[in-house]
PDB file of C-alpha atoms in Angstrom:
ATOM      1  CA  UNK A   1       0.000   0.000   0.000  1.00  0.00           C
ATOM      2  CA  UNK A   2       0.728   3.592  -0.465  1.00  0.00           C
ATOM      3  CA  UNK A   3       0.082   6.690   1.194  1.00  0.00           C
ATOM      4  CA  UNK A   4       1.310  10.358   0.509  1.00  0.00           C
ATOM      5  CA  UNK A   5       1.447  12.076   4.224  1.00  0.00           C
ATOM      6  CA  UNK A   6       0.086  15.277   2.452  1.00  0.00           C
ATOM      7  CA  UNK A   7      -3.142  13.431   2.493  1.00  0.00           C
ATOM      8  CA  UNK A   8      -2.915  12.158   5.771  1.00  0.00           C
ATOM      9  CA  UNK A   9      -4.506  13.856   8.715  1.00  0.00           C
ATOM     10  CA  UNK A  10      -1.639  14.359  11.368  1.00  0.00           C
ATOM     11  CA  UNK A  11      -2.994  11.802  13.692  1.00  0.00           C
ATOM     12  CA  UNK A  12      -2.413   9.002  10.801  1.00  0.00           C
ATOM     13  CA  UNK A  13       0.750  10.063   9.908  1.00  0.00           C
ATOM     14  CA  UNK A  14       1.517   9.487  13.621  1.00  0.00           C
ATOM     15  CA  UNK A  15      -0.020   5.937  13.525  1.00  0.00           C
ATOM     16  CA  UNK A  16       2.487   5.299  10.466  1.00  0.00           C
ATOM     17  CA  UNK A  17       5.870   6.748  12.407  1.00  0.00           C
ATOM     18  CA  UNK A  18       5.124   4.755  15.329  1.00  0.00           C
ATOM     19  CA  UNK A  19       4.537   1.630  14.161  1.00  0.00           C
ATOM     20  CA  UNK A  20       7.572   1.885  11.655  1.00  0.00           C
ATOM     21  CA  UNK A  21       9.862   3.326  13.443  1.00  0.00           C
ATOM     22  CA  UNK A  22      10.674   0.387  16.341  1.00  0.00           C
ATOM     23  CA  UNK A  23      11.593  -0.106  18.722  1.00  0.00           C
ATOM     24  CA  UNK A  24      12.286   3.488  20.034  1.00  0.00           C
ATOM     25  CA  UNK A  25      14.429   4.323  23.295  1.00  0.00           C
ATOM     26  CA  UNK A  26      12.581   5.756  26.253  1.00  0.00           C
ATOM     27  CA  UNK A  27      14.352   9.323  27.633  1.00  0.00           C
ATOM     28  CA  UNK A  28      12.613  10.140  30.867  1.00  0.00           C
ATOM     29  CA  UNK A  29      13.682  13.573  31.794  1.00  0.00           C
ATOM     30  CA  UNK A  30      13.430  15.430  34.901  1.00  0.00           C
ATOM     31  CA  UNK A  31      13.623  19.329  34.456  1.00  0.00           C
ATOM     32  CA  UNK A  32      12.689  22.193  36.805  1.00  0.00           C
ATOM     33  CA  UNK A  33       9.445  24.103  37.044  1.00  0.00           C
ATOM     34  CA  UNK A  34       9.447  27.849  37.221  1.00  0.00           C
ATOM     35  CA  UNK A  35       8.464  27.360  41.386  1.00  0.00           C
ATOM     36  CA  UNK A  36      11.127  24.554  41.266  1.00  0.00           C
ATOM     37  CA  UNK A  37       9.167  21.684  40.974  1.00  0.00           C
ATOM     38  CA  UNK A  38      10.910  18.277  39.516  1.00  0.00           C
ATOM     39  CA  UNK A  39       9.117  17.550  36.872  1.00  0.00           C
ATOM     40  CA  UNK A  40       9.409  14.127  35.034  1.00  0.00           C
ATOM     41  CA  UNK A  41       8.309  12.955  31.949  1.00  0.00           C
ATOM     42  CA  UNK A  42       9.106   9.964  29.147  1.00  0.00           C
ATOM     43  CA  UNK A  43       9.725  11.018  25.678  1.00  0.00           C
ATOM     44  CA  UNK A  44      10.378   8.223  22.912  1.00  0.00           C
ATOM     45  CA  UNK A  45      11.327  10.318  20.079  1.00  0.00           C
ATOM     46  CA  UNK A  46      14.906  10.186  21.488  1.00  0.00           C
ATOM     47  CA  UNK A  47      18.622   9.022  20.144  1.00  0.00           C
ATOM     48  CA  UNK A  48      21.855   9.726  20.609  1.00  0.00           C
ATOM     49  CA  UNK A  49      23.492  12.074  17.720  1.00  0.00           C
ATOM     50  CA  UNK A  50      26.848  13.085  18.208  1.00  0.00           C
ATOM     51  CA  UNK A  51      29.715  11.934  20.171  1.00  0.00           C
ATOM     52  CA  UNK A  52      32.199  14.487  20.482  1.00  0.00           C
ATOM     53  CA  UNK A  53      30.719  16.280  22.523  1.00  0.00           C
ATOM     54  CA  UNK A  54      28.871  13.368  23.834  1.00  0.00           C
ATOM     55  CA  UNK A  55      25.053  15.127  22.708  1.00  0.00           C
ATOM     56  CA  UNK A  56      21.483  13.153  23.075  1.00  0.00           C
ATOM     57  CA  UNK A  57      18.015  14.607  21.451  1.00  0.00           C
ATOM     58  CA  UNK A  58      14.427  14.048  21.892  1.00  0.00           C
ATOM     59  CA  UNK A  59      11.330  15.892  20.320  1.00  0.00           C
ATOM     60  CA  UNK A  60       8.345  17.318  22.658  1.00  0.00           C
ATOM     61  CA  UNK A  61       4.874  16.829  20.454  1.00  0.00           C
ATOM     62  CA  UNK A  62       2.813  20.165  21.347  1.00  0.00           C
ATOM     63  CA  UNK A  63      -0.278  20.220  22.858  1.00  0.00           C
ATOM     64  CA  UNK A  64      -3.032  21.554  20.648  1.00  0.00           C
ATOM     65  CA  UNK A  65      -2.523  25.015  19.204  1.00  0.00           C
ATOM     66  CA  UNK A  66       0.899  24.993  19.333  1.00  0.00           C
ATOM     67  CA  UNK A  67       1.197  25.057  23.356  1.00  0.00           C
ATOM     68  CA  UNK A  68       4.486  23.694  24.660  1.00  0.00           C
ATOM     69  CA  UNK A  69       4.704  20.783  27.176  1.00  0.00           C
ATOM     70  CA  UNK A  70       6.009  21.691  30.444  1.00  0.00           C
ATOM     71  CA  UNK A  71       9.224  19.782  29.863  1.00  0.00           C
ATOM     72  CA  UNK A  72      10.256  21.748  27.052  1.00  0.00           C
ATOM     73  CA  UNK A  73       9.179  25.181  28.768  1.00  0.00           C
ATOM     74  CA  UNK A  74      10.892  23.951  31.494  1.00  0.00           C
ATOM     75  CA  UNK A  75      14.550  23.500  29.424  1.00  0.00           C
ATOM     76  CA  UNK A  76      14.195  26.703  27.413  1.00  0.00           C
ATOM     77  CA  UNK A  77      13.809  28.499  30.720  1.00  0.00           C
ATOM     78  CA  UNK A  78      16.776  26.542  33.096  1.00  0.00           C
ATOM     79  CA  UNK A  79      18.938  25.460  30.185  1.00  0.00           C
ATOM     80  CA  UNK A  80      19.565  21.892  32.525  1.00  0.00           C
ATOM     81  CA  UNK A  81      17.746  18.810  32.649  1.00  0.00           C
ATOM     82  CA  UNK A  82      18.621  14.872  33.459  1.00  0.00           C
ATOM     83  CA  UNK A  83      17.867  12.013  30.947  1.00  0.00           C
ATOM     84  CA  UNK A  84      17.301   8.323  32.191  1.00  0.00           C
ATOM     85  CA  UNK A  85      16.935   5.263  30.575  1.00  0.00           C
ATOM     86  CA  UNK A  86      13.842   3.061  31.316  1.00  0.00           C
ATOM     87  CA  UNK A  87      14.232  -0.444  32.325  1.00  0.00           C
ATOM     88  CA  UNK A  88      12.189  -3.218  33.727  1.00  0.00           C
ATOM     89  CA  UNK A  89      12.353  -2.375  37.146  1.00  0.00           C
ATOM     90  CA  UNK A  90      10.779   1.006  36.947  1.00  0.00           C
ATOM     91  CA  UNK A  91       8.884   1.128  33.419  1.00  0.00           C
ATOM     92  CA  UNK A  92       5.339   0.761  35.287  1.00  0.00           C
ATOM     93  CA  UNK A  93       6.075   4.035  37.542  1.00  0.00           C
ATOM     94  CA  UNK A  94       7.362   5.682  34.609  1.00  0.00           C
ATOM     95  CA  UNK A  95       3.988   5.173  32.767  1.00  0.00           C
ATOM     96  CA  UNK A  96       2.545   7.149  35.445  1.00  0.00           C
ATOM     97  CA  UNK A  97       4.556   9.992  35.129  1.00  0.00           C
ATOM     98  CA  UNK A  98       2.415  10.307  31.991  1.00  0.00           C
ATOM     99  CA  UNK A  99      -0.534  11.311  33.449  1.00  0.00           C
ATOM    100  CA  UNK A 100      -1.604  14.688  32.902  1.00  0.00           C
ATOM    101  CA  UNK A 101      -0.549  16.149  36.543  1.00  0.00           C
ATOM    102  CA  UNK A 102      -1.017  20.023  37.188  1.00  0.00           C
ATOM    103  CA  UNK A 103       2.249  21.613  35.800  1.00  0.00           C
ATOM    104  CA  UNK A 104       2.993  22.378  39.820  1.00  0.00           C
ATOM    105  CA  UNK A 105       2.768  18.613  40.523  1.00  0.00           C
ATOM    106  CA  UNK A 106       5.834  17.532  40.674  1.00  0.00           C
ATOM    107  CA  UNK A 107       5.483  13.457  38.905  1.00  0.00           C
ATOM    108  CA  UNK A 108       8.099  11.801  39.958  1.00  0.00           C
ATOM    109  CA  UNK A 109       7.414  12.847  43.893  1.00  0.00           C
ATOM    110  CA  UNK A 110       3.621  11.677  42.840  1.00  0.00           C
ATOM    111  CA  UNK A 111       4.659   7.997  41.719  1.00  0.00           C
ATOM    112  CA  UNK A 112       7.286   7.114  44.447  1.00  0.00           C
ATOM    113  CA  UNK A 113      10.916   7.776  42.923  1.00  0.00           C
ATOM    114  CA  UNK A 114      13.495   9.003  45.092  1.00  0.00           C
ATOM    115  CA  UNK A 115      15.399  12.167  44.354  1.00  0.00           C
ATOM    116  CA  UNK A 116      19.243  12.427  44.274  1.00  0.00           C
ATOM    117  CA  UNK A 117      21.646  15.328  44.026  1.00  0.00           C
ATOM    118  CA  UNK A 118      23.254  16.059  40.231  1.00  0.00           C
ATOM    119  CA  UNK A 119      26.919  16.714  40.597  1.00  0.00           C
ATOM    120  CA  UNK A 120      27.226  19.709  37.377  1.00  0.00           C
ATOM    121  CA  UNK A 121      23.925  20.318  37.003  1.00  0.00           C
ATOM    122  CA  UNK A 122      20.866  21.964  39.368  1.00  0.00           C
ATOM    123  CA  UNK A 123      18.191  19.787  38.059  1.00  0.00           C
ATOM    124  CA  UNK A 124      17.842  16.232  40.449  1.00  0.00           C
ATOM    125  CA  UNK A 125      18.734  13.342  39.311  1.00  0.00           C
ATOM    126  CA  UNK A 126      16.277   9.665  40.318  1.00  0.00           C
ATOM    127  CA  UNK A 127      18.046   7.269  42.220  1.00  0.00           C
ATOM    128  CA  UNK A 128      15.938   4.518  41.205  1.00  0.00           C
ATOM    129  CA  UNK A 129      17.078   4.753  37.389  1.00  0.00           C
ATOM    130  CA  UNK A 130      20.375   2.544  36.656  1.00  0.00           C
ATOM    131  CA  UNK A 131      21.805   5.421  34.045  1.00  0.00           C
ATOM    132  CA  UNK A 132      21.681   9.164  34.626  1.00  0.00           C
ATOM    133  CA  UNK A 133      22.987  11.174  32.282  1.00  0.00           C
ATOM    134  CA  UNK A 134      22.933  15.025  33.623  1.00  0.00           C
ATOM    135  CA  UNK A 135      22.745  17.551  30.331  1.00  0.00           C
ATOM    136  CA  UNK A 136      22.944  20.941  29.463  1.00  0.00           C
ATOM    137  CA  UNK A 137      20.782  22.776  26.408  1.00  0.00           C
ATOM    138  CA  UNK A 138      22.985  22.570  23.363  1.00  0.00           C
ATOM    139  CA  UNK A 139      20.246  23.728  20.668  1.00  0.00           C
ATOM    140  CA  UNK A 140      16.420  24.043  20.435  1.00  0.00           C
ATOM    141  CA  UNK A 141      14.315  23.931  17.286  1.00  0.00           C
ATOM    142  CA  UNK A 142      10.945  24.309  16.832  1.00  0.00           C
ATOM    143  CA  UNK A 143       9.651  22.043  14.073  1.00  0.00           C
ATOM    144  CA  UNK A 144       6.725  21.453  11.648  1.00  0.00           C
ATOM    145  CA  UNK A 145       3.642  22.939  11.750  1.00  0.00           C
ATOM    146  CA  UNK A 146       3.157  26.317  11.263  1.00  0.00           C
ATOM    147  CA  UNK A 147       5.797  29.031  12.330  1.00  0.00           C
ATOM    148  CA  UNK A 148       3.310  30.340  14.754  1.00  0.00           C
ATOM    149  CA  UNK A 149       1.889  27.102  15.714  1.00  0.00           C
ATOM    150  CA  UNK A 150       5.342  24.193  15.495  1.00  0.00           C
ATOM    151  CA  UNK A 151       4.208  20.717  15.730  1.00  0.00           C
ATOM    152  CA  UNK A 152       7.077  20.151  18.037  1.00  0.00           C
ATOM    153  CA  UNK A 153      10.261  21.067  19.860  1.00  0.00           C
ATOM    154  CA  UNK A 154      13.964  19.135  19.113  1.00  0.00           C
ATOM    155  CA  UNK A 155      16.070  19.443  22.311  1.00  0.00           C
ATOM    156  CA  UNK A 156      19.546  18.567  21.901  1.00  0.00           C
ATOM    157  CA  UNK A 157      21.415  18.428  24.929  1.00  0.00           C
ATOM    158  CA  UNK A 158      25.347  17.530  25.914  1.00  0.00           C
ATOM    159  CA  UNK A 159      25.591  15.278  28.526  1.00  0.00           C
ATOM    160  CA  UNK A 160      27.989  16.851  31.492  1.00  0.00           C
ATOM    161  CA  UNK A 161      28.035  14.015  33.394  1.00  0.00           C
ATOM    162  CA  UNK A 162      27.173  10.141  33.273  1.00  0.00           C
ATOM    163  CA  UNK A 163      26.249   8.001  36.316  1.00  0.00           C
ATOM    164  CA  UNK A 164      25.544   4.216  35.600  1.00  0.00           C
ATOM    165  CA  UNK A 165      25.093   1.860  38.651  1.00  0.00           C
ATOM    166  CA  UNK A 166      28.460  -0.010  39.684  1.00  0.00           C
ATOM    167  CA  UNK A 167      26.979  -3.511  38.107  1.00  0.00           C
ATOM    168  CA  UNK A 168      26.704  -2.521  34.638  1.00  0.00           C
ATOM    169  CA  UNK A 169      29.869  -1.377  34.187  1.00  0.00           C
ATOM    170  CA  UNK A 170      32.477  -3.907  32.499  1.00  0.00           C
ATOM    171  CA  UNK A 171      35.537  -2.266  31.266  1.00  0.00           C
ATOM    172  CA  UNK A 172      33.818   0.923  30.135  1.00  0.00           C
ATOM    173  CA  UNK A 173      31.256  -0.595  28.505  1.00  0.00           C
ATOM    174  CA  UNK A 174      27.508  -1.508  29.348  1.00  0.00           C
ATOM    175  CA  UNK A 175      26.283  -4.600  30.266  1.00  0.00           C
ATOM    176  CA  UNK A 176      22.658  -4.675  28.341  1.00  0.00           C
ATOM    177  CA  UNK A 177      21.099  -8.018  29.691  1.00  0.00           C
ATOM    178  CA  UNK A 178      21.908  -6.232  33.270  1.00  0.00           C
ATOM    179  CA  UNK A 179      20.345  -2.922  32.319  1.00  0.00           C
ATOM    180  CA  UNK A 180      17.454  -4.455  30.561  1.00  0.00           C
ATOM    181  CA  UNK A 181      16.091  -1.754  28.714  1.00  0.00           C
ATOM    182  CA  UNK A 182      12.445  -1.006  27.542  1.00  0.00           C
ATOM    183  CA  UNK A 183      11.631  -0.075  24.228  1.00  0.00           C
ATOM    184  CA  UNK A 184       8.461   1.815  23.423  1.00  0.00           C
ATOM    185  CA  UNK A 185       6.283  -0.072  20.453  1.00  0.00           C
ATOM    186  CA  UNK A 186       2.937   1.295  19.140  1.00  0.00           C
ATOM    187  CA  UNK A 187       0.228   2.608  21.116  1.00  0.00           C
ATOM    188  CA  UNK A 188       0.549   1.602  24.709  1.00  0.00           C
ATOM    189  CA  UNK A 189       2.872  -1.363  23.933  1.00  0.00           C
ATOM    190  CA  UNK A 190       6.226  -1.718  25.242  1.00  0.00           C
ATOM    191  CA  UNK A 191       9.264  -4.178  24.420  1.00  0.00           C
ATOM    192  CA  UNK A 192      11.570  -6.118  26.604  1.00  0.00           C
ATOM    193  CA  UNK A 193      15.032  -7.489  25.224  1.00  0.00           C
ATOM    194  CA  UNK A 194      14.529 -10.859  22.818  1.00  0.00           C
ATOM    195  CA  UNK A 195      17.230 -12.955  21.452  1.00  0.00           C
ATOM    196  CA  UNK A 196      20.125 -10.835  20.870  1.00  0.00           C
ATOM    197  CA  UNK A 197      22.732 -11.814  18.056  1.00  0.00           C
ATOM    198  CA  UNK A 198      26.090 -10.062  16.711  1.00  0.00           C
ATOM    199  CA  UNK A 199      27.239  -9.715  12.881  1.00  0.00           C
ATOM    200  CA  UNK A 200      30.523  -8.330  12.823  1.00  0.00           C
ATOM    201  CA  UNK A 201      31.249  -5.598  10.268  1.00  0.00           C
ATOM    202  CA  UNK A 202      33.449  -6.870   7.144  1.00  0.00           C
ATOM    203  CA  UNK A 203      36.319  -4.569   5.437  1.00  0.00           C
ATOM    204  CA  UNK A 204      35.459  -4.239   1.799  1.00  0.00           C
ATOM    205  CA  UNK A 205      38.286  -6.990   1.405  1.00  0.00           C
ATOM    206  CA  UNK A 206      36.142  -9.347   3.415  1.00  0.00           C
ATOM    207  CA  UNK A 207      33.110  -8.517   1.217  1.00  0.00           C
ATOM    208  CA  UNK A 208      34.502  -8.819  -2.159  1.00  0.00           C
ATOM    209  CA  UNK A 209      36.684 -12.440  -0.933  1.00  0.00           C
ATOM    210  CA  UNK A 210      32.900 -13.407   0.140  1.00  0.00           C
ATOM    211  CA  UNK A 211      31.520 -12.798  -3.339  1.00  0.00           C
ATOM    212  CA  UNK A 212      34.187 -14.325  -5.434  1.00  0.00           C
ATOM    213  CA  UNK A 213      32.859 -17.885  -6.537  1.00  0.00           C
ATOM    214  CA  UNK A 214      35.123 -20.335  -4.868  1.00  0.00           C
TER     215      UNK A 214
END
């Protein structure tokens, strides 16, 4: 089947990104409130896309007519924020953070996580989240839509400052089947790990000896 997006109301063209574009990464961010109130909220439009600095973006979908969601206010205004990764063990409370609590609710306080002190950055951090990686704004852009009325907001951030619990770590790198990540599928479907499987990357050498006839 085909379908030009031009044609599509904005709600179907969601339908189609979501349940193509799988599974996504979870970034649950805590920023602060203009009263200083954590807030904390999940975001799957999120990826890692630059190294050097080490700099991580997600997108904030506006509310209708063009309103922004508190978590984007929240990092235009402070310029800090913290991004978690989801896992198993906390992916059920981090649902709830998704429930529309007053802007001077703080979420995370609502749902039962337990607030730690950054060590570069203002914003807290949630000791219950196995990586914690403590940003700074590094651009903004408002996207789609209208230019009065953006469909959403890009926030790219550099990360100041990792913390990853003790048992992940394994010679600088991350133990995955420890962390057990959640993915974020279509509508109100999440993903655990599966079977995981390596294919190392051949040279061009490698290729072309593989597609000589023997």
């Amino acid at each position: 089947m085909r379908f030009d997006p031009k044609k599509l109301s904005k709600t179907d063209n969601y339908k189609l990104l979501i349940g193509s574009v799988l599974p996504r990464p979870i970034a649950f961010v805590t920023s602060l409130g203009p009263n200083g109130t954590v807030n904390a909220a999940p975001f799957s439009f999120f990826n890692v896309v630059a190294t050097e600095p080490p700099l991580l973006a997600f997108s904030c979908t506006r509310k209708p007519g063009g309103v922004m969601k508190d978590t984007a206010r929240n990092i235009l205004n402070h310029g800090e924020y913290v991004v978690h990764i989801v896992d198993e063990s906390i992916v059920t409370m981090v649902n709830e953070t998704a429930v529309e609590f007053p802007a001077d609710v703080g979420e995370a306080e609502q749902v039962g996580f337990t607030f730690a002190d950054s060590e570069v950055v203002s914003v807290p951090r949630l000791a219950e989240c196995k990586i914690q990686m403590e940003c700074r704004l590094h651009q903004h852009l408002a996207l789609g839509g209208t230019e009065k009325e953006p469909n959403s907001d890009l926030l790219i951030g550099e990360v100041v400052q990792f913390h990853v619990a003790d048992e992940l770590v394994d010679r600088g790198r991350i133990d995955t089947m420890g962390l057990r990540p959640v993915g974020r599928m279509a509508g109100a479907t999440y993903v655990k790990l599966g079977e995981l499987f390596d294919i190392p990357r051949m040279s061009y050498e490698e290729w072309m000896e593989k597609k000589e006839p023997k």
